[in-house]
Amino acid sequence: MSATMEDIRDHGRGHHHDTVDRSGTPLVDMRDISIAFGGIHAVDHASIDLYSGEVVALLGHNGAGKSTLIKILSGAYKRDSGEIFVRGEKASIGNPRDAKAYGIETIYQTLALADNVDAAANLFLGREIMTPWGTLDDGAMEAEARKVMGRLNPNFRRFKEPVKALSGGQRQSVAIARAILFNAKILIMDEPTAALGPQETAQVADLIKELKKEDIGIFLISHDIHDVFDLSDRVVVMKNGQVVGSARTEDVTKDEVLGMIILGKCPPGATPGPGAMKE
Amino acid sequence: MSEATSDTSLTRSGPTAGVGGFKGFMRATEIDTRMLGMIGALLVIWVGFHILSGGTFLTPRNLWNLSVQTASVGVMATGMVLVIVTRNIDLSVGSILGVTGMIMAVAQTQYFTPMLGYDSGLVWIATLATGLVCGLLIGGLQGFVIAYLGVPAFIVTLGGLLVWRGGAWWVASGRTIPLTDENFKLLGGGSDGSIGATWSWIVAAVAIVFIVVGALAARRQRKRFKFAQKPVWAEAFTLAISLIAVVGATMIVNSYLLPGPLARRYAEANGIAVPEGGLEISFGYAVPVLLFIGVGIVMTFIAKRTRFGRYVFAIGGNPEAAELAGINTKRVTLMVFALMGMLAAVAAAISTARLSSATNAQGTLDELYTIAAAVIGGTSLAGGAGTIAGAMLGALVMQSLQSGMVLLGMDTPLQNIVVGAVLVVAVWLDTIYRRRAA
């Protein structure tokens, strides 16, 4: 019986109404970005943008270049060429610290947590609260951690334990808390629900909706269209390091997006990119 | 299971609610079980040697000597913890000890004493400062090659092991250099390099004040953020244990008395009349031991309360995550090795002063004892885990084994066999403990 439901959803257009205002300057505008590793063009002249309060799903197979493109934005990789604009101004992002200064926060697929220290230490890693004497203010950090974690995951109590002792969902909430703790304007989520159960996945979906309301722009990266289709306002598909095309989610179906991912074939509702199949 | 944990820490009445027995006791008092195990092992070793040696191990004299002998390797072990926590290793510390010891001896005899005058109060300061700067530079250079040029620490410090040992020879063409400055020699201990009974009690009193104030400050901090308080009985218990330890140690070092002739000389020098039944002049804490404890406190502070320390552990836990969090991991790595080099120089000052001279072979094999002390003290070679206090205890365990075997008159080869075997068994037990805890 749920099969019919699935069918209707799979073949219907993106069912939520697009309310994003795209008339002004984009929050993020990455233009003509390229990076190569040992002669392989991991990202090949890719352009992508993101507006305030918008969720853009970046889709593609493993190795399509989506994670690499986004790691350039988060400062983990240095691009070979291309430019990044944040709120219309040219941004120089050379390392993760630069990116954070622009309000760009990233939740990595691996979560990038230091497993041997506790949740508060992870939340404030690199941005510790200090006492007037220049020492770590662990009390203040734990108090802040309790506040933000209380919002995300009210049942979370294990503040004194190293994060390796936590469950997958708890670790995920620590990583998310770290990203939103410092007033992120641009949030990058790499496979945010890959390691989660259904309940935790729903929690993440609720959180994304809430962050949208706060005018945060969000990149959702996934190789699985089902994870992100219903959450996104726009989809961008990458293949072999190039952008196949982009489309408002309400203008395309899941099958059409699958066609873009697998074949690189751009449907009528989408704007083709340099990686689109030529006919 | 995880639910139970969350529930107990929720309870405002105290973290022990709902958990009884030994486990609850350990949690309330926040005593580290691994630390407790180590103290247990140490006591077993001590009592064992005491019985085997026919009652000569647990004497004030032997324990005092043990404390002095532990100081040099112990100081280096505190630095080795941070090196190993960042997933590195330093095989060169014994050689750095050798070369900085030699530099200090040469600088003192050839430059500082002639320049500043015999027994000027500045000589020892200048000597020590020279050694510390050299250690810092040597460690920093190795750290630079490791962090910025990307050569593995094992190789860089293996090279350093040879380079700095050769350097030690080269500084003085292989000669043994006797020290000239009496003040500097105090760093090595001995009857002069000990602070006597009165000062030992003063040190103990200061330590007690710090322990009590520290406990109160921790309570205030918890209150400030409305975190669950440690139960009062648990607080009182841990305080009592620490105070007993401080008082006990002070009583032991104070009950080691200067032997007759030394005491007489001391009395003459200080104009004390010799009473009936002989003099009772205590050694008290030895200067190198106080230095060792001081280094331990400073290193614990660095590891737990500073940004640098936090980054060291984060890098050890997940280097990639640390990098992505915006931490300059290369700089932290360089600093860890520079700090290690400086601590090797402190150890060099202690051991040079203790021998009253610098020799070419000084510190040979110390890198292995240092690494062993850190690892026995619970530092994980996989990185990310370890405590300064554990390494200090580890150094004491290693030295207890060695001293005990010397006391029993065991042959050197057999001593090596035992030490090697103990190291392997200790790490094996620790592996089992970790697997259980995880």
PDB file of C-alpha atoms in Angstrom, chain B residues 11-235:
ATOM      1  CA  THR B  11      19.689  14.071  38.798  1.00  0.00           C
ATOM      2  CA  ARG B  12      20.462  17.249  40.650  1.00  0.00           C
ATOM      3  CA  SER B  13      21.015  15.505  43.957  1.00  0.00           C
ATOM      4  CA  GLY B  14      24.274  14.143  42.635  1.00  0.00           C
ATOM      5  CA  PRO B  15      25.674  11.933  39.926  1.00  0.00           C
ATOM      6  CA  THR B  16      25.638   8.854  42.137  1.00  0.00           C
ATOM      7  CA  ALA B  17      21.878   8.592  42.444  1.00  0.00           C
ATOM      8  CA  GLY B  18      20.759   5.218  41.212  1.00  0.00           C
ATOM      9  CA  VAL B  19      24.241   3.756  40.942  1.00  0.00           C
ATOM     10  CA  GLY B  20      25.450   1.922  43.995  1.00  0.00           C
ATOM     11  CA  GLY B  21      28.509   0.072  45.180  1.00  0.00           C
ATOM     12  CA  PHE B  22      32.023   0.451  43.901  1.00  0.00           C
ATOM     13  CA  LYS B  23      31.027   1.888  40.549  1.00  0.00           C
ATOM     14  CA  GLY B  24      28.938   4.600  42.178  1.00  0.00           C
ATOM     15  CA  PHE B  25      31.736   5.364  44.586  1.00  0.00           C
ATOM     16  CA  MET B  26      34.253   5.723  41.782  1.00  0.00           C
ATOM     17  CA  ARG B  27      31.913   7.957  39.813  1.00  0.00           C
ATOM     18  CA  ALA B  28      31.090  10.189  42.788  1.00  0.00           C
ATOM     19  CA  THR B  29      34.712  10.692  43.731  1.00  0.00           C
ATOM     20  CA  GLU B  30      35.694  11.031  40.037  1.00  0.00           C
ATOM     21  CA  ILE B  31      38.752   8.853  40.627  1.00  0.00           C
ATOM     22  CA  ASP B  32      40.282   7.579  37.423  1.00  0.00           C
ATOM     23  CA  THR B  33      40.217   3.764  37.592  1.00  0.00           C
ATOM     24  CA  ARG B  34      43.313   3.520  35.404  1.00  0.00           C
ATOM     25  CA  MET B  35      45.186   5.803  37.797  1.00  0.00           C
ATOM     26  CA  LEU B  36      44.016   3.734  40.724  1.00  0.00           C
ATOM     27  CA  GLY B  37      45.268   0.602  38.970  1.00  0.00           C
ATOM     28  CA  MET B  38      48.670   2.177  38.470  1.00  0.00           C
ATOM     29  CA  ILE B  39      48.940   3.211  42.094  1.00  0.00           C
ATOM     30  CA  GLY B  40      47.968  -0.344  43.018  1.00  0.00           C
ATOM     31  CA  ALA B  41      50.665  -1.751  40.731  1.00  0.00           C
ATOM     32  CA  LEU B  42      53.200   0.628  42.234  1.00  0.00           C
ATOM     33  CA  LEU B  43      52.314  -0.479  45.751  1.00  0.00           C
ATOM     34  CA  VAL B  44      52.613  -4.138  44.750  1.00  0.00           C
ATOM     35  CA  ILE B  45      56.061  -3.458  43.294  1.00  0.00           C
ATOM     36  CA  TRP B  46      57.154  -1.557  46.391  1.00  0.00           C
ATOM     37  CA  VAL B  47      55.903  -4.108  48.890  1.00  0.00           C
ATOM     38  CA  GLY B  48      57.261  -6.950  46.752  1.00  0.00           C
ATOM     39  CA  PHE B  49      60.748  -5.468  46.643  1.00  0.00           C
ATOM     40  CA  HIS B  50      60.551  -4.610  50.325  1.00  0.00           C
ATOM     41  CA  ILE B  51      59.935  -8.238  51.205  1.00  0.00           C
ATOM     42  CA  LEU B  52      62.441  -9.636  48.697  1.00  0.00           C
ATOM     43  CA  SER B  53      65.170  -7.235  49.793  1.00  0.00           C
ATOM     44  CA  GLY B  54      64.678  -8.065  53.448  1.00  0.00           C
ATOM     45  CA  GLY B  55      63.179  -4.723  54.413  1.00  0.00           C
ATOM     46  CA  THR B  56      65.453  -2.229  52.651  1.00  0.00           C
ATOM     47  CA  PHE B  57      63.139  -0.909  49.929  1.00  0.00           C
ATOM     48  CA  LEU B  58      60.516   1.008  51.900  1.00  0.00           C
ATOM     49  CA  THR B  59      63.000   3.041  53.890  1.00  0.00           C
ATOM     50  CA  PRO B  60      63.113   6.853  53.865  1.00  0.00           C
ATOM     51  CA  ARG B  61      66.567   6.711  52.333  1.00  0.00           C
ATOM     52  CA  ASN B  62      65.596   4.477  49.436  1.00  0.00           C
ATOM     53  CA  LEU B  63      62.356   6.306  48.748  1.00  0.00           C
ATOM     54  CA  TRP B  64      64.164   9.628  48.797  1.00  0.00           C
ATOM     55  CA  ASN B  65      66.736   8.301  46.320  1.00  0.00           C
ATOM     56  CA  LEU B  66      63.943   6.886  44.204  1.00  0.00           C
ATOM     57  CA  SER B  67      62.302  10.300  43.992  1.00  0.00           C
ATOM     58  CA  VAL B  68      65.545  11.937  42.873  1.00  0.00           C
ATOM     59  CA  GLN B  69      66.283   9.219  40.314  1.00  0.00           C
ATOM     60  CA  THR B  70      62.801   9.536  38.844  1.00  0.00           C
ATOM     61  CA  ALA B  71      63.038  13.282  38.269  1.00  0.00           C
ATOM     62  CA  SER B  72      65.065  13.391  35.051  1.00  0.00           C
ATOM     63  CA  VAL B  73      63.138  10.808  33.004  1.00  0.00           C
ATOM     64  CA  GLY B  74      59.902  11.946  34.655  1.00  0.00           C
ATOM     65  CA  VAL B  75      60.338  15.506  33.413  1.00  0.00           C
ATOM     66  CA  MET B  76      60.788  14.244  29.865  1.00  0.00           C
ATOM     67  CA  ALA B  77      57.860  11.852  30.164  1.00  0.00           C
ATOM     68  CA  THR B  78      55.489  14.780  30.736  1.00  0.00           C
ATOM     69  CA  GLY B  79      56.501  16.179  27.340  1.00  0.00           C
ATOM     70  CA  MET B  80      56.445  12.778  25.687  1.00  0.00           C
ATOM     71  CA  VAL B  81      52.754  12.519  26.568  1.00  0.00           C
ATOM     72  CA  LEU B  82      51.931  15.463  24.317  1.00  0.00           C
ATOM     73  CA  VAL B  83      54.210  14.135  21.556  1.00  0.00           C
ATOM     74  CA  ILE B  84      52.533  10.718  21.603  1.00  0.00           C
ATOM     75  CA  VAL B  85      49.045  12.223  21.962  1.00  0.00           C
ATOM     76  CA  THR B  86      49.564  14.009  18.626  1.00  0.00           C
ATOM     77  CA  ARG B  87      50.360  10.582  17.081  1.00  0.00           C
ATOM     78  CA  ASN B  88      54.080  11.282  16.939  1.00  0.00           C
ATOM     79  CA  ILE B  89      57.113   9.895  18.721  1.00  0.00           C
ATOM     80  CA  ASP B  90      60.391  11.422  19.839  1.00  0.00           C
ATOM     81  CA  LEU B  91      63.353   9.046  19.844  1.00  0.00           C
ATOM     82  CA  SER B  92      65.884  11.823  20.237  1.00  0.00           C
ATOM     83  CA  VAL B  93      65.212  12.999  23.804  1.00  0.00           C
ATOM     84  CA  GLY B  94      68.119  11.051  25.313  1.00  0.00           C
ATOM     85  CA  SER B  95      70.494  12.583  22.806  1.00  0.00           C
ATOM     86  CA  ILE B  96      69.038  16.069  23.250  1.00  0.00           C
ATOM     87  CA  LEU B  97      69.597  15.569  26.970  1.00  0.00           C
ATOM     88  CA  GLY B  98      73.198  14.637  26.173  1.00  0.00           C
ATOM     89  CA  VAL B  99      73.948  17.585  23.923  1.00  0.00           C
ATOM     90  CA  THR B 100      72.177  20.238  26.013  1.00  0.00           C
ATOM     91  CA  GLY B 101      73.864  18.906  29.165  1.00  0.00           C
ATOM     92  CA  MET B 102      77.210  19.190  27.428  1.00  0.00           C
ATOM     93  CA  ILE B 103      76.424  22.692  26.132  1.00  0.00           C
ATOM     94  CA  MET B 104      75.423  23.822  29.615  1.00  0.00           C
ATOM     95  CA  ALA B 105      78.589  22.396  31.183  1.00  0.00           C
ATOM     96  CA  VAL B 106      80.846  23.971  28.564  1.00  0.00           C
ATOM     97  CA  ALA B 107      79.030  27.306  28.671  1.00  0.00           C
ATOM     98  CA  GLN B 108      79.294  27.354  32.439  1.00  0.00           C
ATOM     99  CA  THR B 109      82.949  26.378  32.822  1.00  0.00           C
ATOM    100  CA  GLN B 110      84.311  28.309  29.867  1.00  0.00           C
ATOM    101  CA  TYR B 111      82.115  31.392  29.743  1.00  0.00           C
ATOM    102  CA  PHE B 112      79.738  32.094  32.605  1.00  0.00           C
ATOM    103  CA  THR B 113      81.941  31.305  35.608  1.00  0.00           C
ATOM    104  CA  PRO B 114      84.964  33.234  34.257  1.00  0.00           C
ATOM    105  CA  MET B 115      82.727  36.088  33.150  1.00  0.00           C
ATOM    106  CA  LEU B 116      80.406  36.402  36.149  1.00  0.00           C
ATOM    107  CA  GLY B 117      82.752  35.197  38.844  1.00  0.00           C
ATOM    108  CA  TYR B 118      83.007  31.966  40.820  1.00  0.00           C
ATOM    109  CA  ASP B 119      79.695  31.084  42.489  1.00  0.00           C
ATOM    110  CA  SER B 120      77.954  34.209  41.311  1.00  0.00           C
ATOM    111  CA  GLY B 121      74.230  33.782  41.702  1.00  0.00           C
ATOM    112  CA  LEU B 122      73.750  34.490  38.025  1.00  0.00           C
ATOM    113  CA  VAL B 123      75.822  31.591  36.733  1.00  0.00           C
ATOM    114  CA  TRP B 124      73.229  28.915  37.293  1.00  0.00           C
ATOM    115  CA  ILE B 125      70.512  31.072  35.771  1.00  0.00           C
ATOM    116  CA  ALA B 126      72.588  31.812  32.680  1.00  0.00           C
ATOM    117  CA  THR B 127      73.530  28.146  32.371  1.00  0.00           C
ATOM    118  CA  LEU B 128      69.980  26.917  32.682  1.00  0.00           C
ATOM    119  CA  ALA B 129      68.676  29.577  30.275  1.00  0.00           C
ATOM    120  CA  THR B 130      71.309  28.576  27.703  1.00  0.00           C
ATOM    121  CA  GLY B 131      70.296  24.944  28.016  1.00  0.00           C
ATOM    122  CA  LEU B 132      66.580  25.694  27.736  1.00  0.00           C
ATOM    123  CA  VAL B 133      67.041  27.849  24.644  1.00  0.00           C
ATOM    124  CA  CYS B 134      69.218  25.199  22.979  1.00  0.00           C
ATOM    125  CA  GLY B 135      66.674  22.482  23.812  1.00  0.00           C
ATOM    126  CA  LEU B 136      63.871  24.645  22.471  1.00  0.00           C
ATOM    127  CA  LEU B 137      65.729  25.325  19.235  1.00  0.00           C
ATOM    128  CA  ILE B 138      66.717  21.690  18.710  1.00  0.00           C
ATOM    129  CA  GLY B 139      63.181  20.475  19.398  1.00  0.00           C
ATOM    130  CA  GLY B 140      61.755  23.283  17.285  1.00  0.00           C
ATOM    131  CA  LEU B 141      64.008  22.379  14.370  1.00  0.00           C
ATOM    132  CA  GLN B 142      62.897  18.753  14.516  1.00  0.00           C
ATOM    133  CA  GLY B 143      59.298  19.890  14.847  1.00  0.00           C
ATOM    134  CA  PHE B 144      59.683  22.103  11.794  1.00  0.00           C
ATOM    135  CA  VAL B 145      60.983  19.233   9.684  1.00  0.00           C
ATOM    136  CA  ILE B 146      58.167  16.983  10.915  1.00  0.00           C
ATOM    137  CA  ALA B 147      55.307  19.480  10.586  1.00  0.00           C
ATOM    138  CA  TYR B 148      56.254  21.613   7.602  1.00  0.00           C
ATOM    139  CA  LEU B 149      58.495  19.342   5.530  1.00  0.00           C
ATOM    140  CA  GLY B 150      56.345  16.307   6.204  1.00  0.00           C
ATOM    141  CA  VAL B 151      59.076  13.865   7.234  1.00  0.00           C
ATOM    142  CA  PRO B 152      57.683  11.284   9.697  1.00  0.00           C
ATOM    143  CA  ALA B 153      58.541  11.982  13.338  1.00  0.00           C
ATOM    144  CA  PHE B 154      59.970   8.504  13.734  1.00  0.00           C
ATOM    145  CA  ILE B 155      62.587   9.175  11.064  1.00  0.00           C
ATOM    146  CA  VAL B 156      63.355  12.766  12.054  1.00  0.00           C
ATOM    147  CA  THR B 157      63.922  11.877  15.682  1.00  0.00           C
ATOM    148  CA  LEU B 158      65.769   8.671  14.800  1.00  0.00           C
ATOM    149  CA  GLY B 159      68.097  10.925  12.827  1.00  0.00           C
ATOM    150  CA  GLY B 160      68.128  13.285  15.799  1.00  0.00           C
ATOM    151  CA  LEU B 161      69.138  10.417  18.067  1.00  0.00           C
ATOM    152  CA  LEU B 162      72.369  10.094  16.085  1.00  0.00           C
ATOM    153  CA  VAL B 163      72.848  13.756  15.231  1.00  0.00           C
ATOM    154  CA  TRP B 164      72.567  15.130  18.756  1.00  0.00           C
ATOM    155  CA  ARG B 165      74.596  12.321  20.288  1.00  0.00           C
ATOM    156  CA  GLY B 166      77.290  13.156  17.765  1.00  0.00           C
ATOM    157  CA  GLY B 167      76.773  16.823  18.598  1.00  0.00           C
ATOM    158  CA  ALA B 168      77.351  16.120  22.288  1.00  0.00           C
ATOM    159  CA  TRP B 169      80.677  14.563  21.440  1.00  0.00           C
ATOM    160  CA  TRP B 170      81.575  17.390  19.124  1.00  0.00           C
ATOM    161  CA  VAL B 171      80.853  20.140  21.698  1.00  0.00           C
ATOM    162  CA  ALA B 172      83.647  18.930  23.971  1.00  0.00           C
ATOM    163  CA  SER B 173      85.542  16.472  21.775  1.00  0.00           C
ATOM    164  CA  GLY B 174      84.310  13.624  23.927  1.00  0.00           C
ATOM    165  CA  ARG B 175      85.722  14.935  27.186  1.00  0.00           C
ATOM    166  CA  THR B 176      83.873  14.832  30.492  1.00  0.00           C
ATOM    167  CA  ILE B 177      83.263  18.396  31.687  1.00  0.00           C
ATOM    168  CA  PRO B 178      83.030  18.905  35.455  1.00  0.00           C
ATOM    169  CA  LEU B 179      80.698  21.672  36.574  1.00  0.00           C
ATOM    170  CA  THR B 180      82.139  24.710  38.351  1.00  0.00           C
ATOM    171  CA  ASP B 181      79.057  26.304  39.832  1.00  0.00           C
ATOM    172  CA  GLU B 182      77.862  25.058  43.222  1.00  0.00           C
ATOM    173  CA  ASN B 183      74.438  26.690  42.898  1.00  0.00           C
ATOM    174  CA  PHE B 184      73.762  24.836  39.665  1.00  0.00           C
ATOM    175  CA  LYS B 185      74.658  21.538  41.352  1.00  0.00           C
ATOM    176  CA  LEU B 186      71.752  22.062  43.755  1.00  0.00           C
ATOM    177  CA  LEU B 187      69.464  21.171  40.848  1.00  0.00           C
ATOM    178  CA  GLY B 188      70.781  17.615  41.120  1.00  0.00           C
ATOM    179  CA  GLY B 189      69.798  17.024  44.747  1.00  0.00           C
ATOM    180  CA  GLY B 190      72.181  15.525  47.281  1.00  0.00           C
ATOM    181  CA  SER B 191      72.466  16.768  50.847  1.00  0.00           C
ATOM    182  CA  ASP B 192      72.959  20.378  49.762  1.00  0.00           C
ATOM    183  CA  GLY B 193      70.340  20.218  47.053  1.00  0.00           C
ATOM    184  CA  SER B 194      67.560  19.419  49.517  1.00  0.00           C
ATOM    185  CA  ILE B 195      65.463  21.935  51.326  1.00  0.00           C
ATOM    186  CA  GLY B 196      65.432  20.545  54.873  1.00  0.00           C
ATOM    187  CA  ALA B 197      62.568  19.807  57.230  1.00  0.00           C
ATOM    188  CA  THR B 198      61.180  23.302  57.781  1.00  0.00           C
ATOM    189  CA  TRP B 199      60.988  24.249  54.139  1.00  0.00           C
ATOM    190  CA  SER B 200      59.554  20.845  53.287  1.00  0.00           C
ATOM    191  CA  TRP B 201      56.702  21.517  55.683  1.00  0.00           C
ATOM    192  CA  ILE B 202      56.218  24.947  54.167  1.00  0.00           C
ATOM    193  CA  VAL B 203      56.038  23.393  50.698  1.00  0.00           C
ATOM    194  CA  ALA B 204      53.556  20.851  52.026  1.00  0.00           C
ATOM    195  CA  ALA B 205      51.441  23.621  53.574  1.00  0.00           C
ATOM    196  CA  VAL B 206      51.394  25.564  50.310  1.00  0.00           C
ATOM    197  CA  ALA B 207      50.431  22.408  48.425  1.00  0.00           C
ATOM    198  CA  ILE B 208      47.575  21.754  50.873  1.00  0.00           C
ATOM    199  CA  VAL B 209      46.300  25.313  50.510  1.00  0.00           C
ATOM    200  CA  PHE B 210      46.332  24.953  46.709  1.00  0.00           C
ATOM    201  CA  ILE B 211      44.531  21.607  46.819  1.00  0.00           C
ATOM    202  CA  VAL B 212      41.779  22.959  49.081  1.00  0.00           C
ATOM    203  CA  VAL B 213      41.393  26.225  47.167  1.00  0.00           C
ATOM    204  CA  GLY B 214      41.327  24.260  43.900  1.00  0.00           C
ATOM    205  CA  ALA B 215      38.532  22.011  45.166  1.00  0.00           C
ATOM    206  CA  LEU B 216      36.512  25.007  46.367  1.00  0.00           C
ATOM    207  CA  ALA B 217      37.024  26.828  43.068  1.00  0.00           C
ATOM    208  CA  ALA B 218      35.780  23.756  41.200  1.00  0.00           C
ATOM    209  CA  ARG B 219      32.653  23.695  43.359  1.00  0.00           C
ATOM    210  CA  ARG B 220      32.045  27.387  42.768  1.00  0.00           C
ATOM    211  CA  GLN B 221      32.468  26.879  39.028  1.00  0.00           C
ATOM    212  CA  ARG B 222      29.910  24.082  39.027  1.00  0.00           C
ATOM    213  CA  LYS B 223      27.530  26.235  41.034  1.00  0.00           C
ATOM    214  CA  ARG B 224      27.962  29.155  38.646  1.00  0.00           C
ATOM    215  CA  PHE B 225      26.637  27.072  35.755  1.00  0.00           C
ATOM    216  CA  LYS B 226      24.220  25.065  37.893  1.00  0.00           C
ATOM    217  CA  PHE B 227      25.907  21.758  37.092  1.00  0.00           C
ATOM    218  CA  ALA B 228      25.474  18.781  39.395  1.00  0.00           C
ATOM    219  CA  GLN B 229      27.772  19.055  42.415  1.00  0.00           C
ATOM    220  CA  LYS B 230      30.071  16.339  43.594  1.00  0.00           C
ATOM    221  CA  PRO B 231      28.533  14.945  46.835  1.00  0.00           C
ATOM    222  CA  VAL B 232      30.127  16.494  49.909  1.00  0.00           C
ATOM    223  CA  TRP B 233      31.284  13.151  51.274  1.00  0.00           C
ATOM    224  CA  ALA B 234      33.035  12.363  47.983  1.00  0.00           C
ATOM    225  CA  GLU B 235      34.689  15.771  47.959  1.00  0.00           C
TER     226      GLU B 235
END
